[in-house]
Coordinates of N, CA and C in Angstrom, one line a residue:
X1 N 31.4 122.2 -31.0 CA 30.3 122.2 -31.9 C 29.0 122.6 -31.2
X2 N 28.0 123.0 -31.6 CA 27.0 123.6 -31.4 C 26.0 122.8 -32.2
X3 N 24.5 122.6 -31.7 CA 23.7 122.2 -31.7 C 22.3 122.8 -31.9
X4 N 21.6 123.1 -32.8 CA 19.7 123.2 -32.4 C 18.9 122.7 -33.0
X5 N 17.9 122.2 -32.0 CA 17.0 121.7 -31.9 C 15.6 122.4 -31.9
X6 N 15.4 122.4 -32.9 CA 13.8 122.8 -33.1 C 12.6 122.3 -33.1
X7 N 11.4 123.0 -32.3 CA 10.3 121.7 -31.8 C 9.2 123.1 -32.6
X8 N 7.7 122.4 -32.6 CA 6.6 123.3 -32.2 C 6.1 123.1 -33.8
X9 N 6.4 122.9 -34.5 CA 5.7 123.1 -36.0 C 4.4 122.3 -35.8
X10 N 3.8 122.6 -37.2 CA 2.3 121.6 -37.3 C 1.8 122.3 -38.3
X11 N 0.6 121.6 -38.1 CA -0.5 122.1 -39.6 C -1.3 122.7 -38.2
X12 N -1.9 123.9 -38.5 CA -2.6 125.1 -37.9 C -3.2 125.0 -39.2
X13 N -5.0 125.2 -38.5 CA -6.0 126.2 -39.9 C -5.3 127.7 -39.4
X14 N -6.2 128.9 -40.6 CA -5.7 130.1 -40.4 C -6.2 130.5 -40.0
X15 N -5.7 131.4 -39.0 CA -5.9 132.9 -38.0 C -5.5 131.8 -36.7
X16 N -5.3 130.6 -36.4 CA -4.7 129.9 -35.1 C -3.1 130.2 -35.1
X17 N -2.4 129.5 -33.8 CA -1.6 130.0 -33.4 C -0.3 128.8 -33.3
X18 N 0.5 129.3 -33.1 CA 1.5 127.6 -33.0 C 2.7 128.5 -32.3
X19 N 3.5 127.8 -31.2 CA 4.7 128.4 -30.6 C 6.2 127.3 -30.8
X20 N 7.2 128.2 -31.6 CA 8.4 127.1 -31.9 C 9.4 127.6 -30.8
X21 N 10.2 126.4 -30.7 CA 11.3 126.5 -29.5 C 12.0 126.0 -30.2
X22 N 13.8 126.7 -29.9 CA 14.6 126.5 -30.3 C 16.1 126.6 -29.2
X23 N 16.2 125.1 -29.0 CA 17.1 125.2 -28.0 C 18.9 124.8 -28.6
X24 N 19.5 125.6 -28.0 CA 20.9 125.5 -28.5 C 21.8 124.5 -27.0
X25 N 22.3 124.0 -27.7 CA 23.6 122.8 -26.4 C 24.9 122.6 -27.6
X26 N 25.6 122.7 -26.6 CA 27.1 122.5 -27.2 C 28.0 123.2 -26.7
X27 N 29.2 123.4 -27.3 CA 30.3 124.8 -27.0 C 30.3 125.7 -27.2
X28 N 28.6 126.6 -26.4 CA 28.3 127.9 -26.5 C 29.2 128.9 -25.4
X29 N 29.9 129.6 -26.0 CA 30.8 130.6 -24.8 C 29.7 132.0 -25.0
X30 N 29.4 132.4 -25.9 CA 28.0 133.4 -25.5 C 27.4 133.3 -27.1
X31 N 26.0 133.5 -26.8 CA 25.3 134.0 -28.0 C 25.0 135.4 -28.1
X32 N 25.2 135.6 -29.1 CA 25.1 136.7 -29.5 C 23.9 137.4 -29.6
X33 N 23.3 136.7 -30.6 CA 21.4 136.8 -30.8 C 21.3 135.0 -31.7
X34 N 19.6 135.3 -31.6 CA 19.1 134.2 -32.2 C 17.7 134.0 -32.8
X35 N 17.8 133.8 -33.6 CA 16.4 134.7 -34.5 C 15.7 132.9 -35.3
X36 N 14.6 133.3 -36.0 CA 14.3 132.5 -36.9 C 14.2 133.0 -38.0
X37 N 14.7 132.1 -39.1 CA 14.5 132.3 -40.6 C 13.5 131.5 -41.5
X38 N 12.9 131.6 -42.3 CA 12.1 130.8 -42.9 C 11.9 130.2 -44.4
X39 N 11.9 129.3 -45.2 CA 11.2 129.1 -46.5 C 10.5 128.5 -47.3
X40 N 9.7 129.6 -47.6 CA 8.2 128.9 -48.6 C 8.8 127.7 -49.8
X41 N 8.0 127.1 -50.0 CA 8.3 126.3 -51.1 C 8.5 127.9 -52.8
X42 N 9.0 127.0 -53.5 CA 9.8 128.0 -54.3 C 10.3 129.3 -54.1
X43 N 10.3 129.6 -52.5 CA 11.2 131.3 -52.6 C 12.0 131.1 -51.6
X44 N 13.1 132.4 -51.9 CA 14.5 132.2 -51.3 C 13.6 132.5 -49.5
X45 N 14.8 131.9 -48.8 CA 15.0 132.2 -47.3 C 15.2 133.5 -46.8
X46 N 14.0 133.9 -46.1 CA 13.9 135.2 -45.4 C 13.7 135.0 -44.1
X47 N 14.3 136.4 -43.5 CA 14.5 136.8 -41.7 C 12.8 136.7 -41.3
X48 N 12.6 135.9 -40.2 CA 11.1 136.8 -39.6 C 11.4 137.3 -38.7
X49 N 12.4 136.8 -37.8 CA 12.7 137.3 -36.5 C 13.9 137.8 -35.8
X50 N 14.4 138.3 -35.1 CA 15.7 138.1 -34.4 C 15.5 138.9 -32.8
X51 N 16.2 137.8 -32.1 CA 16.7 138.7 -30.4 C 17.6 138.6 -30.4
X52 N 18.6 139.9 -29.8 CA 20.0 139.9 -29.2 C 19.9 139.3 -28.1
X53 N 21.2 139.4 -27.6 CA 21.3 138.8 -26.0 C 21.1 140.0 -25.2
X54 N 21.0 141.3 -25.7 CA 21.0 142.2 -25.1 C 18.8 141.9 -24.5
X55 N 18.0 141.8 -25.7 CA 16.4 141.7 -25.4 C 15.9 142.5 -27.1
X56 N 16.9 143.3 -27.6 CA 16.3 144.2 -28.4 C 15.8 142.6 -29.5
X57 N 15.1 143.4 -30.2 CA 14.5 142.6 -31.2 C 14.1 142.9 -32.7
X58 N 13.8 142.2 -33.5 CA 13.9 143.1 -35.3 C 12.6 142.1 -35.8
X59 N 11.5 142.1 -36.2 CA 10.8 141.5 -37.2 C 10.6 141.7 -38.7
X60 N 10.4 140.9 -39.5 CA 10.2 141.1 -41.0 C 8.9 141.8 -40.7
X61 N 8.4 142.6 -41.9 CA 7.3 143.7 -41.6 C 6.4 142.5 -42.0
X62 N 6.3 141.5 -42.3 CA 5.2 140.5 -43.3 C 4.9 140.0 -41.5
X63 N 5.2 140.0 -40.9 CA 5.0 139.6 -39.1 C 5.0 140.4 -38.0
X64 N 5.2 141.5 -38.0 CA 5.1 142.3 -37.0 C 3.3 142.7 -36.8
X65 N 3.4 142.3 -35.2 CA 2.2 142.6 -34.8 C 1.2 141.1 -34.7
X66 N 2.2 140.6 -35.0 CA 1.5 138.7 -35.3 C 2.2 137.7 -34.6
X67 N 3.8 138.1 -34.9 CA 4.1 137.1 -34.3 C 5.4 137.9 -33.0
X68 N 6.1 137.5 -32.1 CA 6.8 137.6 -31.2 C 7.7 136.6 -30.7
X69 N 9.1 136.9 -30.8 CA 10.0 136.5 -30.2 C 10.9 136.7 -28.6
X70 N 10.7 135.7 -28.5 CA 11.4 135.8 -26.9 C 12.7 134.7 -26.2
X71 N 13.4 135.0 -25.6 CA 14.6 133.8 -25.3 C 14.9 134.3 -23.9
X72 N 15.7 132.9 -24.1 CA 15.9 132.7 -22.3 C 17.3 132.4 -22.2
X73 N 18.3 133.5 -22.0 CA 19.5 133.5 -22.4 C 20.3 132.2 -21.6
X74 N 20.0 132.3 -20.0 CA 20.3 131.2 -19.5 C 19.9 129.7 -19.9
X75 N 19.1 129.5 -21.0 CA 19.2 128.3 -21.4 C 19.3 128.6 -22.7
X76 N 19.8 129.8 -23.3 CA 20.3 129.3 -24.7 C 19.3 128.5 -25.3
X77 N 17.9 128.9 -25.3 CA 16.5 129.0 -25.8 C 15.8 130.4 -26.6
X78 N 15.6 130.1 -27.9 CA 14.6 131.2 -28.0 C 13.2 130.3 -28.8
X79 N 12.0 131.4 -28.7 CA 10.9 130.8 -28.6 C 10.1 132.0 -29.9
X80 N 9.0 131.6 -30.4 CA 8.6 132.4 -31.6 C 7.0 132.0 -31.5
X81 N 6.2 132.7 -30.9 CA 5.2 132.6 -30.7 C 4.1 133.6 -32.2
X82 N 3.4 132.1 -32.9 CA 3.1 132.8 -33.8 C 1.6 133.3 -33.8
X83 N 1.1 134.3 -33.9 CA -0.8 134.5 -34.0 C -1.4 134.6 -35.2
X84 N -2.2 134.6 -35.5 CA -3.0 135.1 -36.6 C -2.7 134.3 -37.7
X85 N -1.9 133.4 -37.6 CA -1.4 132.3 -38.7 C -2.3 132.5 -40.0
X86 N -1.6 132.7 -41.0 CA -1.7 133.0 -43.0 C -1.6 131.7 -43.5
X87 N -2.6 131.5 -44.5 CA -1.2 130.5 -44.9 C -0.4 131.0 -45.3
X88 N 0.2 132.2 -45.9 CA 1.2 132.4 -47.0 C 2.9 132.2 -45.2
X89 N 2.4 131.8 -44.2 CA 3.1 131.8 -43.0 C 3.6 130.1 -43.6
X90 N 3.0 129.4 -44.5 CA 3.5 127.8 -44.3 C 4.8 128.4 -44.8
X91 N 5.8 127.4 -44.1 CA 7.3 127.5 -44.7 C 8.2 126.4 -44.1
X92 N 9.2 126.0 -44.3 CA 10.3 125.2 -43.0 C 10.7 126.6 -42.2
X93 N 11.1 126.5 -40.8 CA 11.0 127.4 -40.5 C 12.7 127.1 -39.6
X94 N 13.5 127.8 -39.6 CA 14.7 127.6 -39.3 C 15.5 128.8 -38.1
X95 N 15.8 127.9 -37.3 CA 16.6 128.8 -36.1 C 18.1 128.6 -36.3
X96 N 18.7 130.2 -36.3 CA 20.2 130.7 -36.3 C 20.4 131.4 -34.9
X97 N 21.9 130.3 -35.0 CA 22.1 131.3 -33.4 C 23.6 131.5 -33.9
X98 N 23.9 133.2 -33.4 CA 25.4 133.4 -33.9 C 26.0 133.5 -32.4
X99 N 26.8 133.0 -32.5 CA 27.8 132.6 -31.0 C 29.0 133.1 -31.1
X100 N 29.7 133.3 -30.3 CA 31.7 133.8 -30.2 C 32.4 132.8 -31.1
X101 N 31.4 131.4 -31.3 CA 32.5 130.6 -32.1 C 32.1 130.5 -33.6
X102 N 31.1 131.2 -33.9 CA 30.8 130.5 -35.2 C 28.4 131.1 -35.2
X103 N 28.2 130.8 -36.3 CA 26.6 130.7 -36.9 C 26.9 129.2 -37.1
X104 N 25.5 129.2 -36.5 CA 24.9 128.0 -36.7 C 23.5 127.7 -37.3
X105 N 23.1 126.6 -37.7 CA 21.7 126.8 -38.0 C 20.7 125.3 -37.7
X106 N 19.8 125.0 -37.4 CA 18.5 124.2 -37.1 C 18.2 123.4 -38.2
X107 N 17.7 121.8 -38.0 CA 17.3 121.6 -39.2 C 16.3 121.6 -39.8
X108 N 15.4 122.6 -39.0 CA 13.9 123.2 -39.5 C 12.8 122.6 -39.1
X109 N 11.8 123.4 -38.7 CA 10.7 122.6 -38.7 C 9.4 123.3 -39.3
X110 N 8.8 122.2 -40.1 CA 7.5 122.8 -40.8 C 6.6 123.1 -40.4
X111 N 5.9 124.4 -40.6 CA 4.4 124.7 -40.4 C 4.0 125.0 -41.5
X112 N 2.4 124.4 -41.9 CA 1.6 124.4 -42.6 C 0.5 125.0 -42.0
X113 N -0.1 125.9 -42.8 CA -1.4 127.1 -42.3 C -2.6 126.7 -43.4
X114 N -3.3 126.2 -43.1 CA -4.3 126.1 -43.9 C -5.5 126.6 -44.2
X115 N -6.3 127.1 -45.0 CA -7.3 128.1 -45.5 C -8.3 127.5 -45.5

């Protein structure tokens, strides 16, 4: 079984900045990549982020240039450092890591951006 734990959320006014960590422990034999997903109150769950284990990386275009992801393969950590914080950024905000055994997923943590 596989595990994450997600830290870093808060209430941020807007254009501040907030950094989430998302650490995986369990019966990880490799990860694959590990990204964060997110959802606003009434809309469906969308990608903002992803890293391979390779470094390459993918952002939703609603974040690029704002926010950045980074992980630390040897601890099966990735981190999501956000800038410029929107509100339309408030959401739960949720870490997936796909591993050799299985996707997993985080039980989220909230940021709230206020105006």
């Amino acid at each position: 079984q596989v595990q994450l734990v997600e830290s870093g959320g808060g209430l941020v006014q807007a254009g501040g900045s907030l950094r989430l960590s998302c650490a995986a422990s369990g019966s990880i034999f490799r990860t694959n990549n590990m990204g964060w997903h997110r959802q606003a109150p009434g809309k469906q769950l969308e990608l903002v982020a992803v890293i391979s284990s390779g470094g390459s990386t993918n952002y939703a275009d609603s974040v690029k240039g704002r926010f950045t992801i980074s992980g630390d393969n040897a601890k099966n950590t990735v981190y999501l450092q956000m800038n410029s914080l929107k509100p339309e950024d408030t959401a739960v905000y949720y870490c997936k890591a796909l591993t050799s055994i299985g996707t997993y997923w985080g039980k989220g943590t909230l940021v709230t951006v206020s105006s």
